[in-house]
Each structure stands twice: as structure tokens, then as C-alpha cells.
Tab-separated table of C-alpha atoms in Angstrom:
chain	number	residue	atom	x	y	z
I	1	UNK	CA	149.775	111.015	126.122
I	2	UNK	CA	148.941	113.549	123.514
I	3	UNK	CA	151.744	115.575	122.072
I	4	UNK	CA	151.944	119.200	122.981
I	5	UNK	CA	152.532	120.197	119.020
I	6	UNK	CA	148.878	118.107	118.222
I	7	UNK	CA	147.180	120.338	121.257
I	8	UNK	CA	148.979	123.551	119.928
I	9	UNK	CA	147.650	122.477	116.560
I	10	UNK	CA	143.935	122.542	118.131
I	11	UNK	CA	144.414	125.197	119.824
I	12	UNK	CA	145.751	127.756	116.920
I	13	UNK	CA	142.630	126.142	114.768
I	14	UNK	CA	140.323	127.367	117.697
I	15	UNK	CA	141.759	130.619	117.563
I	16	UNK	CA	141.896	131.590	114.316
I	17	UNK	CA	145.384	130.021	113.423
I	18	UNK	CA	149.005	130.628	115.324
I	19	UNK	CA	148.580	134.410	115.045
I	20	UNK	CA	145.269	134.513	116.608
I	21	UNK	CA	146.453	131.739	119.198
I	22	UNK	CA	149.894	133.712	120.373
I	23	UNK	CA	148.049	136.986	120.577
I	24	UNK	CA	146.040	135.789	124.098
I	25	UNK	CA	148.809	133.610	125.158
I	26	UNK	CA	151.116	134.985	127.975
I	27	UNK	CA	154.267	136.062	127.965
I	28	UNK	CA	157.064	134.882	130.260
I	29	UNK	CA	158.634	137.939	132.273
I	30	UNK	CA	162.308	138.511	132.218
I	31	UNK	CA	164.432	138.600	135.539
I	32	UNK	CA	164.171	142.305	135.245
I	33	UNK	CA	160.462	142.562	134.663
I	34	UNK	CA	160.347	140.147	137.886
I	35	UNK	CA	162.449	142.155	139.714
I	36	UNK	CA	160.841	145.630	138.696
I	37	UNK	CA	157.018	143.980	139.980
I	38	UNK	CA	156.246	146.489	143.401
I	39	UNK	CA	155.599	144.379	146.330
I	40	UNK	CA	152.048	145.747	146.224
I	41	UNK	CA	151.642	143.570	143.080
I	42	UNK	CA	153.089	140.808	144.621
I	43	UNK	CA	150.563	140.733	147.207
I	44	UNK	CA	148.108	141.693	145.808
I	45	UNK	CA	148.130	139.028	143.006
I	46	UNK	CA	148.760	136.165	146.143
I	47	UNK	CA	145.208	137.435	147.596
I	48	UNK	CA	143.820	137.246	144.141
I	49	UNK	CA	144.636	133.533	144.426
I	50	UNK	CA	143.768	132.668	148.220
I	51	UNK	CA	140.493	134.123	147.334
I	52	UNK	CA	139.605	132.696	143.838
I	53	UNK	CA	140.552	129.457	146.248
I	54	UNK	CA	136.796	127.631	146.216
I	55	UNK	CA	135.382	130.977	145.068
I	56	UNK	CA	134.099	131.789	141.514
I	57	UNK	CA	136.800	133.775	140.113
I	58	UNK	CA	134.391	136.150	138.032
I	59	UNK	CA	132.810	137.081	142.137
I	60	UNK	CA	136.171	137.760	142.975
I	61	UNK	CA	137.522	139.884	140.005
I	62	UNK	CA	134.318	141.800	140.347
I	63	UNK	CA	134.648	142.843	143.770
I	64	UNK	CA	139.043	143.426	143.120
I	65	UNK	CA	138.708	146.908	143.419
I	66	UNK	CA	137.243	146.927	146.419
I	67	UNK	CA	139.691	145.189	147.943
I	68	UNK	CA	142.377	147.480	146.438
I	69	UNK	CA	140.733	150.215	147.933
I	70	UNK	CA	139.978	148.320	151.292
I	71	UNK	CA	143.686	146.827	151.592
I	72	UNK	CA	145.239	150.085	151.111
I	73	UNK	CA	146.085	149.186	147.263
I	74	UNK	CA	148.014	146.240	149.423
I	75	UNK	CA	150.878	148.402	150.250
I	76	UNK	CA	152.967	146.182	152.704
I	77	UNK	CA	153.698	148.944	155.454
I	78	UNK	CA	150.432	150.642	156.141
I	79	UNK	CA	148.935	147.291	156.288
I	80	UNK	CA	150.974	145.852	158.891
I	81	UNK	CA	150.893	148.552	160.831
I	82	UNK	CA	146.919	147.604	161.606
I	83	UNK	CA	145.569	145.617	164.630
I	84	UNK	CA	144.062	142.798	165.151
I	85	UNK	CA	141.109	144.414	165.889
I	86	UNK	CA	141.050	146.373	162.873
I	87	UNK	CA	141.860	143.062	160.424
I	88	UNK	CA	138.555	141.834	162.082
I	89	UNK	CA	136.796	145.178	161.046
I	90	UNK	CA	137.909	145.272	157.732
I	91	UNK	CA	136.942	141.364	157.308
I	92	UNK	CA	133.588	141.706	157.861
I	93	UNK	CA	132.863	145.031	155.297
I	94	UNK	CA	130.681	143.682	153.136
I	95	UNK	CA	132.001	145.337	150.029
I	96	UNK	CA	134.970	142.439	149.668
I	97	UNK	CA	134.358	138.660	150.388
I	98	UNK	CA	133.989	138.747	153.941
I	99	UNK	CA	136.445	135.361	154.944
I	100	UNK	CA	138.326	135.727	158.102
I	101	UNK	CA	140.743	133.301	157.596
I	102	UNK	CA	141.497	134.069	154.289
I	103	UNK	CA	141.957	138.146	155.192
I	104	UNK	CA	144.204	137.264	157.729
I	105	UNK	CA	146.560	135.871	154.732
I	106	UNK	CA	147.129	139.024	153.677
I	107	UNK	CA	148.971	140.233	156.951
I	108	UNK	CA	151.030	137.041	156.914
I	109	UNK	CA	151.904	137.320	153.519
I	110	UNK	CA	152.400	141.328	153.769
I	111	UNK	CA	155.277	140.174	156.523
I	112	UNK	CA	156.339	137.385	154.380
I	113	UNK	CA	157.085	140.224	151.672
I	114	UNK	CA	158.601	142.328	154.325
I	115	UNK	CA	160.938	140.109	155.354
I	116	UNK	CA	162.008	139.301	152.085
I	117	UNK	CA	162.934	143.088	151.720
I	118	UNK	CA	165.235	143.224	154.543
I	119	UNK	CA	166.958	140.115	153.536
I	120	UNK	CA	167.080	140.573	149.488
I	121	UNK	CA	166.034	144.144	148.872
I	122	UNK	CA	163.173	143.114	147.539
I	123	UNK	CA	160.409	140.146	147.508
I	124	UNK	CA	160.982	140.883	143.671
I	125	UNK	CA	164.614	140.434	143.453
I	126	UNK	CA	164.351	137.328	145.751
I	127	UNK	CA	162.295	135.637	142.917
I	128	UNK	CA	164.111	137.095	140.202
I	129	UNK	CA	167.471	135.640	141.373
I	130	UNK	CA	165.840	132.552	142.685
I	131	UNK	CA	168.252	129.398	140.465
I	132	UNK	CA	165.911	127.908	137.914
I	133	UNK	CA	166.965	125.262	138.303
I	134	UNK	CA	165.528	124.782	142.108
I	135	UNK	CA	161.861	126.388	141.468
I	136	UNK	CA	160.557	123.866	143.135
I	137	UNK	CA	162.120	125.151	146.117
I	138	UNK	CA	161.259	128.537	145.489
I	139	UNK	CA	157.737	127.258	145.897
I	140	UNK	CA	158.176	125.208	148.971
I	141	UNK	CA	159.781	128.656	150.871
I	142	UNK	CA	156.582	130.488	149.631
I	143	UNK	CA	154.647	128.021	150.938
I	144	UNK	CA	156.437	127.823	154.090
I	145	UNK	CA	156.873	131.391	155.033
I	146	UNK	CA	153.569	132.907	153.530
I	147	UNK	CA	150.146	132.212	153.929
I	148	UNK	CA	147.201	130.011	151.954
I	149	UNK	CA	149.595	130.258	148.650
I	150	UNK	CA	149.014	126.428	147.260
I	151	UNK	CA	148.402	128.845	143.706
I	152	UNK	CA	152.050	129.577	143.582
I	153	UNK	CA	153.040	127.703	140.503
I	154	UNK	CA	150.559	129.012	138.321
I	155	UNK	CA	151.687	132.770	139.026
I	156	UNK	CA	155.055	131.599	138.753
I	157	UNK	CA	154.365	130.360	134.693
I	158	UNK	CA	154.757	133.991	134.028
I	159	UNK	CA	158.591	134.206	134.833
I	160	UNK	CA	160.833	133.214	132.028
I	161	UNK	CA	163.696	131.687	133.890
I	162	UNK	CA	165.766	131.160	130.947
């Protein structure tokens, strides 16, 4: 297996050395930048990734502000306060990717968020305070209590849980 120094190596040489490298490469969060992310962030980035799910992700960043406009900016409250009828209406506007089952995540994972509100104060502070060293499990109640969010992990990269 190749050493992660040798790919770094490759990788800084592609980019114009270490400088050029670490100036597109991510930086982890801190617990207080996780716990500061609104919950309209939250799920709004988890729709980013149901959809990108066997989608080009260019169609789908393309047509994101539609959906931020059509999802209410994915503010948890006004959005579960909708019908079923009206999730079936706003599935089918052809301005956003018009997927039933993967609209009806955002509901489910609006609750999810909801829920994690009432029993953490936030959805934020619930992954913020989550013990690093049990992130697996952190991933395994996402998956269990939200919707279509097999992407978890790689939002997750961006928390430094030092």
C-alpha cells in the first residue's frame, strides 16, 4: 500500500508544491464551528448528498438554488409543517430534480433534525459533543434515524474531532 507522505508528495507536485496543495485542501471544523452550523445547513448539505446519490453532481449543484428556494432555504419548521399532498406538489416542479423518494428524505431528515433539537438543543451540538472516539456510531444513529444518508462520512471529514 502506498504511503500517504509519497501521495502527498504527488499531490503538492500537481499543485504547484505544498502551498498550492494546502490552499484547496479542507479544513477540519472545530467543536464550536460544528456546533454554530444552523440546522438549515445541516439539511440542506444531507439533500445535497441524497441527490448527488447516482446523479451527476455538476446537474445537481446547478439546479441548488432552486431547491433552496423551493425547500424554504430548508428551514426545519416551515417544512414540516407541509402535507403530504404538498411534498408531492413540490416533487414534481420541474425546476429541482423531480425524485419522489428522494424529496421525501428531506421531511424525514427535517424531523430527524428536529428531534435532535428537543433532545440536545441542537442537531449541531449533538454532533459537536458526539465522543470521537465512537464516530462510527455517530454514523450508524444518522443512518438509523434519518433518511437516504449512506454520504455521512464524507461530510463528517470536515469535523476536527481532536
Amino acid at each position: 500500500m502506498e504511503k500517504f507522505d509519497s501521495i502527498y508528495a504527488r499531490a503538492a507536485e500537481r499543485k504547484g508544491g505544498e502551498q498550492g496543495l494546502e490552499s484547496i485542501v479542507s479544513k477540519p471544523l472545530t467543536r464550536d464551528e460544528v456546533a454554530a452550523i444552523p440546522e438549515d445547513r445541516w439539511l440542506s448539505a444531507f439533500s445535497m448528498k441524497v441527490f448527488q446519490s447516482g446523479i451527476s453532481w455538476k446537474v445537481v449543484r446547478n439546479k441548488w438554488p432552486n431547491f433552496e428556494e423551493h425547500f424554504f432555504q430548508f428551514r426545519v419548521d416551515p417544512l414540516l409543517m407541509l402535507s403530504e399532498e404538498q411534498w408531492e406538489q413540490k416533487a414534481q416542479d420541474p425546476k429541482i430534480i423531480r425524485h419522489m423518494t428522494k424529496v421525501m428524505s428531506i421531511p424525514a431528515n427535517a424531523a430527524m433534525i428536529q428531534r435532535a433539537r428537543f433532545e440536545y438543543d441542537s442537531f449541531a451540538q449533538m454532533v459537536a459533543d458526539w465522543p470521537k472516539e465512537s464516530i462510527t456510531d455517530l454514523w450508524a444513529h444518522l443512518k438509523k434515524h434519518g433518511a437516504r444518508l449512506g454520504a455521512i462520512p464524507d461530510l463528517m471529514r470536515y469535523v476536527n474531532w481532536a
